[in-house]
Amino acid sequence: MNIGVFCSANDNIDKAYFDKARELGEWMGRNGHTLVFGGCDMGLMEHVARACHDAGGRTIGVVPSIIEEHGHVSNYADVQIPCDNLSDRKEILTAYSDVAVALPGGIGTLDELFTVAASATIGYHGKRVVLYNINGFWDSLIACLDDLQARGMIRGDYHKYIKMADSLEGVINCL
């Protein structure tokens, strides 16, 4: 399976996020899955890529030109796919992934996970996003989605496109 992983490229974040990113990457590598990620050598992105690669998995890094220009391309991307910008990156990440897992992250991660979920809701594909809710990281987002659902702002049930998991086992079950 090709698993897209959306996550933070920041290094100064809670160590627990790095531990869980490593655990996910190792599981992917040991089980013959391919990681599709943002191709950056920082934060959780680099951590999950290194873990997957070192555990024998294949990694595909989708690298925007600005990341390459600043010298932040991951050494753990077995295949590098260059792209012009973040819109291209999202399109390629979605095209190459069977499913996406959102580790803790910021605005870019939110943009990626909502792009996949929104395009699924209108029928472009049937791919899901799994929110890996490490230490309750996604609790406020889940509450917001529940509120939007209750107010009738989301057509259908968003749980069809966005799944939640509090552990690696939960993520695996969602895949």
Short mmCIF file of N, CA, C and O in Angstrom, two decimals, residues 46-173:
data_model
loop_
_atom_site.label_atom_id
_atom_site.label_comp_id
_atom_site.label_asym_id
_atom_site.label_seq_id
_atom_site.Cartn_x
_atom_site.Cartn_y
_atom_site.Cartn_z
N GLU A 46 11.14 14.02 8.15
CA GLU A 46 12.42 13.30 8.03
C GLU A 46 12.42 12.07 8.93
O GLU A 46 12.96 11.03 8.56
N HIS A 47 11.80 12.19 10.08
CA HIS A 47 11.81 11.10 11.05
C HIS A 47 11.04 9.88 10.53
O HIS A 47 11.52 8.74 10.62
N VAL A 48 9.86 10.08 9.99
CA VAL A 48 9.06 8.97 9.47
C VAL A 48 9.74 8.38 8.23
O VAL A 48 9.73 7.16 8.04
N ALA A 49 10.35 9.22 7.41
CA ALA A 49 11.03 8.73 6.21
C ALA A 49 12.24 7.88 6.58
O ALA A 49 12.45 6.80 6.00
N ARG A 50 13.04 8.34 7.50
CA ARG A 50 14.21 7.57 7.93
C ARG A 50 13.79 6.22 8.51
O ARG A 50 14.37 5.19 8.18
N ALA A 51 12.77 6.23 9.34
CA ALA A 51 12.31 4.98 9.97
C ALA A 51 11.80 4.00 8.94
O ALA A 51 12.12 2.80 8.99
N CYS A 52 11.01 4.47 8.00
CA CYS A 52 10.48 3.59 6.95
C CYS A 52 11.62 3.05 6.09
O CYS A 52 11.71 1.84 5.84
N HIS A 53 12.49 3.93 5.66
CA HIS A 53 13.62 3.55 4.82
C HIS A 53 14.52 2.53 5.52
O HIS A 53 14.86 1.49 4.96
N ASP A 54 14.88 2.81 6.77
CA ASP A 54 15.78 1.92 7.51
C ASP A 54 15.15 0.56 7.83
O ASP A 54 15.86 -0.42 8.03
N ALA A 55 13.81 0.52 7.84
CA ALA A 55 13.11 -0.75 8.09
C ALA A 55 12.83 -1.52 6.80
O ALA A 55 12.14 -2.53 6.82
N GLY A 56 13.37 -1.03 5.69
CA GLY A 56 13.24 -1.75 4.43
C GLY A 56 12.12 -1.30 3.53
O GLY A 56 11.87 -1.91 2.49
N GLY A 57 11.43 -0.22 3.90
CA GLY A 57 10.34 0.29 3.07
C GLY A 57 10.84 1.20 1.98
O GLY A 57 12.00 1.64 1.98
N ARG A 58 9.99 1.48 1.05
CA ARG A 58 10.28 2.39 -0.05
C ARG A 58 9.70 3.75 0.30
O ARG A 58 8.61 3.83 0.89
N THR A 59 10.37 4.82 -0.07
CA THR A 59 9.90 6.16 0.22
C THR A 59 9.88 7.00 -1.06
O THR A 59 10.80 6.93 -1.88
N ILE A 60 8.82 7.76 -1.19
CA ILE A 60 8.67 8.68 -2.32
C ILE A 60 8.52 10.07 -1.75
O ILE A 60 7.56 10.35 -1.02
N GLY A 61 9.46 10.95 -2.06
CA GLY A 61 9.41 12.34 -1.60
C GLY A 61 8.95 13.25 -2.72
O GLY A 61 9.51 13.22 -3.82
N VAL A 62 7.92 14.03 -2.44
CA VAL A 62 7.39 14.99 -3.41
C VAL A 62 7.94 16.36 -3.00
O VAL A 62 7.52 16.92 -1.99
N VAL A 63 8.88 16.86 -3.78
CA VAL A 63 9.71 17.98 -3.35
C VAL A 63 9.43 19.26 -4.14
O VAL A 63 9.78 19.37 -5.32
N PRO A 64 8.81 20.26 -3.49
CA PRO A 64 8.63 21.56 -4.15
C PRO A 64 9.99 22.23 -4.41
O PRO A 64 10.94 22.05 -3.64
N SER A 65 10.06 22.98 -5.47
CA SER A 65 11.33 23.61 -5.87
C SER A 65 11.91 24.48 -4.76
O SER A 65 13.13 24.51 -4.58
N ILE A 66 11.08 25.14 -3.97
CA ILE A 66 11.60 26.01 -2.91
C ILE A 66 12.32 25.20 -1.81
O ILE A 66 13.30 25.66 -1.24
N ILE A 67 11.85 23.98 -1.56
CA ILE A 67 12.51 23.10 -0.58
C ILE A 67 13.88 22.72 -1.11
O ILE A 67 14.88 22.73 -0.39
N GLU A 68 13.95 22.38 -2.39
CA GLU A 68 15.22 22.02 -3.02
C GLU A 68 16.18 23.21 -3.02
O GLU A 68 17.36 23.06 -2.69
N GLU A 69 15.67 24.39 -3.36
CA GLU A 69 16.51 25.60 -3.40
C GLU A 69 17.12 25.90 -2.04
O GLU A 69 18.24 26.41 -1.96
N HIS A 70 16.40 25.60 -0.95
CA HIS A 70 16.91 25.86 0.39
C HIS A 70 17.71 24.69 0.96
O HIS A 70 18.10 24.72 2.13
N GLY A 71 17.93 23.67 0.17
CA GLY A 71 18.77 22.55 0.59
C GLY A 71 18.15 21.66 1.66
O GLY A 71 18.87 21.11 2.49
N HIS A 72 16.83 21.49 1.64
CA HIS A 72 16.17 20.69 2.67
C HIS A 72 15.49 19.44 2.12
O HIS A 72 14.45 19.02 2.61
N VAL A 73 16.10 18.82 1.13
CA VAL A 73 15.57 17.58 0.57
C VAL A 73 16.05 16.41 1.42
O VAL A 73 17.24 16.30 1.75
N SER A 74 15.14 15.54 1.78
CA SER A 74 15.47 14.38 2.60
C SER A 74 16.42 13.43 1.89
O SER A 74 16.26 13.15 0.70
N ASN A 75 17.38 12.92 2.64
CA ASN A 75 18.28 11.88 2.12
C ASN A 75 17.61 10.52 2.13
O ASN A 75 18.17 9.54 1.65
N TYR A 76 16.42 10.43 2.70
CA TYR A 76 15.72 9.15 2.83
C TYR A 76 14.59 9.00 1.81
O TYR A 76 13.77 8.09 1.94
N ALA A 77 14.57 9.84 0.80
CA ALA A 77 13.59 9.70 -0.28
C ALA A 77 14.23 8.82 -1.36
O ALA A 77 15.16 9.25 -2.04
N ASP A 78 13.74 7.58 -1.49
CA ASP A 78 14.27 6.67 -2.51
C ASP A 78 13.95 7.18 -3.90
O ASP A 78 14.72 7.02 -4.83
N VAL A 79 12.78 7.77 -4.03
CA VAL A 79 12.34 8.37 -5.29
C VAL A 79 11.98 9.82 -4.98
O VAL A 79 11.27 10.08 -4.01
N GLN A 80 12.52 10.73 -5.78
CA GLN A 80 12.17 12.14 -5.61
C GLN A 80 11.34 12.59 -6.81
O GLN A 80 11.74 12.38 -7.95
N ILE A 81 10.20 13.19 -6.52
CA ILE A 81 9.36 13.74 -7.57
C ILE A 81 9.36 15.25 -7.39
O ILE A 81 8.83 15.76 -6.40
N PRO A 82 10.00 15.98 -8.29
CA PRO A 82 10.01 17.44 -8.17
C PRO A 82 8.66 18.03 -8.55
O PRO A 82 7.93 17.48 -9.37
N CYS A 83 8.35 19.15 -7.92
CA CYS A 83 7.12 19.87 -8.27
C CYS A 83 7.37 21.36 -8.09
O CYS A 83 8.36 21.76 -7.48
N ASP A 84 6.48 22.15 -8.64
CA ASP A 84 6.67 23.60 -8.63
C ASP A 84 6.27 24.26 -7.32
O ASP A 84 6.92 25.21 -6.89
N ASN A 85 5.17 23.77 -6.72
CA ASN A 85 4.63 24.49 -5.57
C ASN A 85 3.81 23.55 -4.69
O ASN A 85 3.72 22.35 -4.97
N LEU A 86 3.18 24.09 -3.67
CA LEU A 86 2.43 23.25 -2.73
C LEU A 86 1.16 22.68 -3.34
O LEU A 86 0.74 21.58 -2.96
N SER A 87 0.54 23.38 -4.26
CA SER A 87 -0.64 22.84 -4.93
C SER A 87 -0.26 21.60 -5.74
O SER A 87 -0.96 20.58 -5.69
N ASP A 88 0.84 21.68 -6.48
CA ASP A 88 1.33 20.52 -7.22
C ASP A 88 1.67 19.38 -6.26
O ASP A 88 1.38 18.21 -6.52
N ARG A 89 2.32 19.72 -5.15
CA ARG A 89 2.71 18.71 -4.17
C ARG A 89 1.49 17.94 -3.67
O ARG A 89 1.49 16.72 -3.61
N LYS A 90 0.43 18.67 -3.31
CA LYS A 90 -0.79 18.01 -2.81
C LYS A 90 -1.39 17.09 -3.88
O LYS A 90 -1.84 15.99 -3.57
N GLU A 91 -1.43 17.56 -5.10
CA GLU A 91 -2.00 16.76 -6.18
C GLU A 91 -1.20 15.47 -6.38
O GLU A 91 -1.77 14.39 -6.53
N ILE A 92 0.11 15.58 -6.35
CA ILE A 92 0.97 14.40 -6.54
C ILE A 92 0.88 13.47 -5.33
O ILE A 92 0.78 12.24 -5.48
N LEU A 93 0.92 14.04 -4.12
CA LEU A 93 0.79 13.21 -2.91
C LEU A 93 -0.50 12.41 -2.95
O LEU A 93 -0.52 11.21 -2.65
N THR A 94 -1.58 13.06 -3.34
CA THR A 94 -2.88 12.38 -3.41
C THR A 94 -2.88 11.31 -4.50
O THR A 94 -3.35 10.19 -4.28
N ALA A 95 -2.33 11.63 -5.65
CA ALA A 95 -2.31 10.68 -6.76
C ALA A 95 -1.51 9.42 -6.44
O ALA A 95 -1.90 8.31 -6.82
N TYR A 96 -0.41 9.57 -5.72
CA TYR A 96 0.47 8.44 -5.43
C TYR A 96 0.09 7.67 -4.17
O TYR A 96 0.67 6.64 -3.88
N SER A 97 -0.87 8.18 -3.39
CA SER A 97 -1.24 7.55 -2.11
C SER A 97 -2.58 6.83 -2.24
O SER A 97 -3.50 7.32 -2.87
N ASP A 98 -2.66 5.68 -1.57
CA ASP A 98 -3.93 4.96 -1.48
C ASP A 98 -4.77 5.47 -0.31
O ASP A 98 -5.98 5.37 -0.32
N VAL A 99 -4.09 5.99 0.69
CA VAL A 99 -4.70 6.49 1.92
C VAL A 99 -3.71 7.49 2.51
O VAL A 99 -2.52 7.45 2.17
N ALA A 100 -4.18 8.38 3.38
CA ALA A 100 -3.28 9.35 4.01
C ALA A 100 -3.41 9.27 5.53
O ALA A 100 -4.50 9.05 6.05
N VAL A 101 -2.28 9.46 6.21
CA VAL A 101 -2.25 9.53 7.66
C VAL A 101 -1.73 10.91 8.03
O VAL A 101 -0.69 11.34 7.52
N ALA A 102 -2.47 11.61 8.89
CA ALA A 102 -2.05 12.93 9.35
C ALA A 102 -1.49 12.80 10.76
O ALA A 102 -2.22 12.59 11.72
N LEU A 103 -0.17 12.91 10.86
CA LEU A 103 0.50 13.04 12.15
C LEU A 103 0.34 14.50 12.60
O LEU A 103 -0.14 15.34 11.82
N PRO A 104 0.73 14.83 13.81
CA PRO A 104 0.67 16.23 14.23
C PRO A 104 1.37 17.16 13.22
O PRO A 104 2.41 16.80 12.66
N GLY A 105 0.76 18.29 12.99
CA GLY A 105 1.32 19.24 12.06
C GLY A 105 0.58 20.56 12.15
O GLY A 105 -0.32 20.72 12.98
N GLY A 106 0.95 21.47 11.29
CA GLY A 106 0.39 22.81 11.33
C GLY A 106 -0.46 23.13 10.12
O GLY A 106 -1.19 22.27 9.61
N ILE A 107 -0.34 24.34 9.61
CA ILE A 107 -1.17 24.82 8.53
C ILE A 107 -1.01 23.96 7.27
O ILE A 107 -1.99 23.62 6.61
N GLY A 108 0.21 23.59 6.94
CA GLY A 108 0.43 22.76 5.76
C GLY A 108 -0.23 21.40 5.89
O GLY A 108 -0.83 20.89 4.93
N THR A 109 -0.14 20.81 7.06
CA THR A 109 -0.78 19.51 7.30
C THR A 109 -2.29 19.62 7.18
O THR A 109 -2.94 18.77 6.57
N LEU A 110 -2.85 20.67 7.77
CA LEU A 110 -4.29 20.90 7.65
C LEU A 110 -4.70 21.07 6.19
O LEU A 110 -5.70 20.50 5.74
N ASP A 111 -3.93 21.84 5.46
CA ASP A 111 -4.20 22.06 4.05
C ASP A 111 -4.21 20.72 3.30
O ASP A 111 -5.13 20.44 2.52
N GLU A 112 -3.23 19.89 3.55
CA GLU A 112 -3.13 18.60 2.86
C GLU A 112 -4.28 17.68 3.22
O GLU A 112 -4.92 17.08 2.35
N LEU A 113 -4.57 17.56 4.51
CA LEU A 113 -5.62 16.61 4.90
C LEU A 113 -6.99 17.07 4.42
O LEU A 113 -7.81 16.26 3.99
N PHE A 114 -7.25 18.37 4.45
CA PHE A 114 -8.54 18.86 3.98
C PHE A 114 -8.66 18.80 2.45
O PHE A 114 -9.75 18.62 1.92
N THR A 115 -7.56 18.94 1.75
CA THR A 115 -7.60 18.79 0.29
C THR A 115 -8.01 17.37 -0.08
O THR A 115 -8.88 17.17 -0.94
N VAL A 116 -7.42 16.39 0.58
CA VAL A 116 -7.77 14.99 0.30
C VAL A 116 -9.23 14.73 0.68
O VAL A 116 -10.00 14.16 -0.10
N ALA A 117 -9.62 15.15 1.88
CA ALA A 117 -10.99 14.89 2.35
C ALA A 117 -12.02 15.61 1.48
O ALA A 117 -13.04 15.02 1.10
N ALA A 118 -11.78 16.87 1.15
CA ALA A 118 -12.74 17.63 0.36
C ALA A 118 -12.91 17.04 -1.03
O ALA A 118 -14.04 16.93 -1.54
N SER A 119 -11.81 16.64 -1.65
CA SER A 119 -11.94 16.06 -3.00
C SER A 119 -12.62 14.70 -2.95
O SER A 119 -13.31 14.32 -3.91
N ALA A 120 -12.51 13.98 -1.85
CA ALA A 120 -13.23 12.70 -1.70
C ALA A 120 -14.73 12.95 -1.55
O ALA A 120 -15.54 12.20 -2.10
N THR A 121 -15.10 14.02 -0.85
CA THR A 121 -16.53 14.26 -0.60
C THR A 121 -17.31 14.54 -1.88
O THR A 121 -18.51 14.30 -1.93
N ILE A 122 -16.63 15.06 -2.90
CA ILE A 122 -17.35 15.35 -4.15
C ILE A 122 -17.05 14.33 -5.24
O ILE A 122 -17.46 14.52 -6.38
N GLY A 123 -16.36 13.25 -4.87
CA GLY A 123 -16.23 12.13 -5.79
C GLY A 123 -15.00 12.04 -6.66
O GLY A 123 -14.96 11.23 -7.58
N TYR A 124 -13.98 12.83 -6.39
CA TYR A 124 -12.77 12.72 -7.19
C TYR A 124 -12.03 11.41 -6.92
O TYR A 124 -11.32 10.91 -7.77
N HIS A 125 -12.19 10.88 -5.72
CA HIS A 125 -11.57 9.61 -5.34
C HIS A 125 -12.26 9.10 -4.09
O HIS A 125 -13.12 9.77 -3.54
N GLY A 126 -11.89 7.91 -3.65
CA GLY A 126 -12.47 7.32 -2.45
C GLY A 126 -11.46 7.18 -1.33
O GLY A 126 -11.60 6.29 -0.48
N LYS A 127 -10.45 8.01 -1.32
CA LYS A 127 -9.37 7.90 -0.34
C LYS A 127 -9.76 8.53 0.99
O LYS A 127 -10.47 9.52 1.03
N ARG A 128 -9.24 7.93 2.07
CA ARG A 128 -9.50 8.42 3.42
C ARG A 128 -8.26 9.11 4.00
O ARG A 128 -7.14 8.84 3.58
N VAL A 129 -8.53 9.91 5.01
CA VAL A 129 -7.47 10.48 5.83
C VAL A 129 -7.66 9.94 7.24
O VAL A 129 -8.78 9.94 7.76
N VAL A 130 -6.58 9.48 7.84
CA VAL A 130 -6.61 9.02 9.22
C VAL A 130 -5.89 10.06 10.08
O VAL A 130 -4.71 10.34 9.85
N LEU A 131 -6.61 10.64 11.03
CA LEU A 131 -5.98 11.56 11.98
C LEU A 131 -5.35 10.72 13.08
O LEU A 131 -6.06 10.07 13.84
N TYR A 132 -4.02 10.70 13.14
CA TYR A 132 -3.32 9.97 14.19
C TYR A 132 -3.28 10.91 15.39
O TYR A 132 -2.45 11.80 15.48
N ASN A 133 -4.20 10.70 16.30
CA ASN A 133 -4.47 11.62 17.41
C ASN A 133 -3.54 11.35 18.60
O ASN A 133 -3.99 10.97 19.68
N ILE A 134 -2.28 11.58 18.40
CA ILE A 134 -1.26 11.33 19.42
C ILE A 134 -1.44 12.30 20.58
O ILE A 134 -1.42 13.52 20.40
N ASN A 135 -1.62 11.75 21.77
CA ASN A 135 -1.80 12.56 22.99
C ASN A 135 -2.87 13.63 22.83
O ASN A 135 -2.74 14.73 23.35
N GLY A 136 -3.92 13.31 22.08
CA GLY A 136 -5.03 14.24 21.91
C GLY A 136 -4.75 15.41 20.99
O GLY A 136 -5.50 16.39 20.99
N PHE A 137 -3.69 15.31 20.18
CA PHE A 137 -3.30 16.44 19.32
C PHE A 137 -4.45 16.95 18.47
O PHE A 137 -4.62 18.16 18.31
N TRP A 138 -5.25 16.06 17.90
CA TRP A 138 -6.32 16.46 16.98
C TRP A 138 -7.66 16.66 17.67
O TRP A 138 -8.68 16.89 16.99
N ASP A 139 -7.73 16.62 18.99
CA ASP A 139 -9.01 16.75 19.70
C ASP A 139 -9.78 18.01 19.32
O ASP A 139 -10.99 17.97 19.11
N SER A 140 -9.10 19.14 19.24
CA SER A 140 -9.81 20.39 18.94
C SER A 140 -10.30 20.40 17.49
O SER A 140 -11.38 20.93 17.21
N LEU A 141 -9.56 19.79 16.58
CA LEU A 141 -10.01 19.70 15.20
C LEU A 141 -11.23 18.78 15.11
O LEU A 141 -12.21 19.10 14.41
N ILE A 142 -11.19 17.66 15.80
CA ILE A 142 -12.31 16.73 15.81
C ILE A 142 -13.56 17.42 16.39
O ILE A 142 -14.66 17.30 15.84
N ALA A 143 -13.38 18.18 17.46
CA ALA A 143 -14.52 18.93 18.04
C ALA A 143 -15.07 19.93 17.03
O ALA A 143 -16.29 20.10 16.90
N CYS A 144 -14.21 20.60 16.29
CA CYS A 144 -14.64 21.56 15.27
C CYS A 144 -15.42 20.83 14.17
O CYS A 144 -16.49 21.30 13.76
N LEU A 145 -14.91 19.71 13.71
CA LEU A 145 -15.61 18.94 12.67
C LEU A 145 -16.97 18.46 13.17
O LEU A 145 -17.96 18.52 12.44
N ASP A 146 -17.00 17.99 14.43
CA ASP A 146 -18.28 17.55 15.01
C ASP A 146 -19.27 18.71 15.06
O ASP A 146 -20.46 18.53 14.78
N ASP A 147 -18.80 19.90 15.41
CA ASP A 147 -19.65 21.08 15.47
C ASP A 147 -20.17 21.45 14.08
O ASP A 147 -21.36 21.73 13.90
N LEU A 148 -19.29 21.43 13.09
CA LEU A 148 -19.71 21.71 11.72
C LEU A 148 -20.75 20.70 11.25
O LEU A 148 -21.74 21.07 10.60
N GLN A 149 -20.53 19.43 11.60
CA GLN A 149 -21.48 18.37 11.24
C GLN A 149 -22.83 18.64 11.90
O GLN A 149 -23.87 18.58 11.24
N ALA A 150 -22.82 18.96 13.20
CA ALA A 150 -24.06 19.20 13.95
C ALA A 150 -24.82 20.41 13.40
O ALA A 150 -26.05 20.45 13.45
N ARG A 151 -24.12 21.39 12.88
CA ARG A 151 -24.75 22.59 12.33
C ARG A 151 -25.21 22.41 10.88
O ARG A 151 -25.72 23.35 10.27
N GLY A 152 -24.97 21.23 10.32
CA GLY A 152 -25.38 20.96 8.95
C GLY A 152 -24.46 21.54 7.90
O GLY A 152 -24.84 21.65 6.73
N MET A 153 -23.25 21.92 8.28
CA MET A 153 -22.32 22.52 7.33
C MET A 153 -21.53 21.50 6.52
O MET A 153 -20.88 21.87 5.54
N ILE A 154 -21.58 20.25 6.94
CA ILE A 154 -20.89 19.19 6.21
C ILE A 154 -21.95 18.27 5.63
O ILE A 154 -22.79 17.74 6.36
N ARG A 155 -21.93 18.12 4.32
CA ARG A 155 -22.87 17.24 3.64
C ARG A 155 -22.48 15.80 3.93
O ARG A 155 -21.33 15.41 3.79
N GLY A 156 -23.44 15.00 4.37
CA GLY A 156 -23.14 13.61 4.69
C GLY A 156 -22.41 13.51 6.02
O GLY A 156 -22.40 14.45 6.82
N ASP A 157 -21.76 12.38 6.24
CA ASP A 157 -21.04 12.13 7.48
C ASP A 157 -19.54 12.20 7.20
O ASP A 157 -19.01 11.37 6.46
N TYR A 158 -18.87 13.18 7.78
CA TYR A 158 -17.43 13.36 7.51
C TYR A 158 -16.60 12.15 7.94
O TYR A 158 -15.50 11.94 7.44
N HIS A 159 -17.13 11.33 8.85
CA HIS A 159 -16.39 10.14 9.30
C HIS A 159 -16.14 9.14 8.17
O HIS A 159 -15.29 8.27 8.29
N LYS A 160 -16.87 9.28 7.09
CA LYS A 160 -16.66 8.41 5.93
C LYS A 160 -15.30 8.72 5.28
O LYS A 160 -14.69 7.85 4.68
N TYR A 161 -14.83 9.96 5.40
CA TYR A 161 -13.61 10.42 4.75
C TYR A 161 -12.46 10.67 5.72
O TYR A 161 -11.30 10.61 5.33
N ILE A 162 -12.82 11.00 6.95
CA ILE A 162 -11.80 11.29 7.96
C ILE A 162 -12.01 10.34 9.14
O ILE A 162 -13.04 10.37 9.80
N LYS A 163 -11.01 9.49 9.36
CA LYS A 163 -11.05 8.52 10.46
C LYS A 163 -10.14 9.02 11.57
O LYS A 163 -9.24 9.84 11.36
N MET A 164 -10.32 8.52 12.78
CA MET A 164 -9.50 8.90 13.91
C MET A 164 -8.88 7.66 14.54
O MET A 164 -9.52 6.62 14.61
N ALA A 165 -7.64 7.82 15.02
CA ALA A 165 -6.97 6.73 15.70
C ALA A 165 -6.05 7.30 16.77
O ALA A 165 -5.36 8.30 16.53
N ASP A 166 -6.06 6.66 17.93
CA ASP A 166 -5.23 7.12 19.06
C ASP A 166 -3.95 6.30 19.23
O ASP A 166 -3.15 6.60 20.11
N SER A 167 -3.78 5.26 18.41
CA SER A 167 -2.61 4.37 18.54
C SER A 167 -2.23 3.85 17.16
O SER A 167 -3.01 3.95 16.21
N LEU A 168 -1.04 3.27 17.07
CA LEU A 168 -0.62 2.66 15.81
C LEU A 168 -1.60 1.57 15.41
O LEU A 168 -1.98 1.46 14.24
N GLU A 169 -2.05 0.77 16.38
CA GLU A 169 -3.01 -0.29 16.08
C GLU A 169 -4.30 0.31 15.49
O GLU A 169 -4.88 -0.24 14.57
N GLY A 170 -4.73 1.43 16.04
CA GLY A 170 -5.90 2.11 15.51
C GLY A 170 -5.68 2.61 14.09
O GLY A 170 -6.59 2.50 13.25
N VAL A 171 -4.51 3.15 13.82
CA VAL A 171 -4.19 3.60 12.46
C VAL A 171 -4.24 2.40 11.51
O VAL A 171 -4.87 2.46 10.45
N ILE A 172 -3.61 1.32 11.90
CA ILE A 172 -3.59 0.11 11.06
C ILE A 172 -5.01 -0.37 10.77
O ILE A 172 -5.34 -0.71 9.63
N ASN A 173 -5.87 -0.36 11.78
CA ASN A 173 -7.26 -0.79 11.59
C ASN A 173 -8.00 0.13 10.61
O ASN A 173 -8.90 -0.32 9.91
#
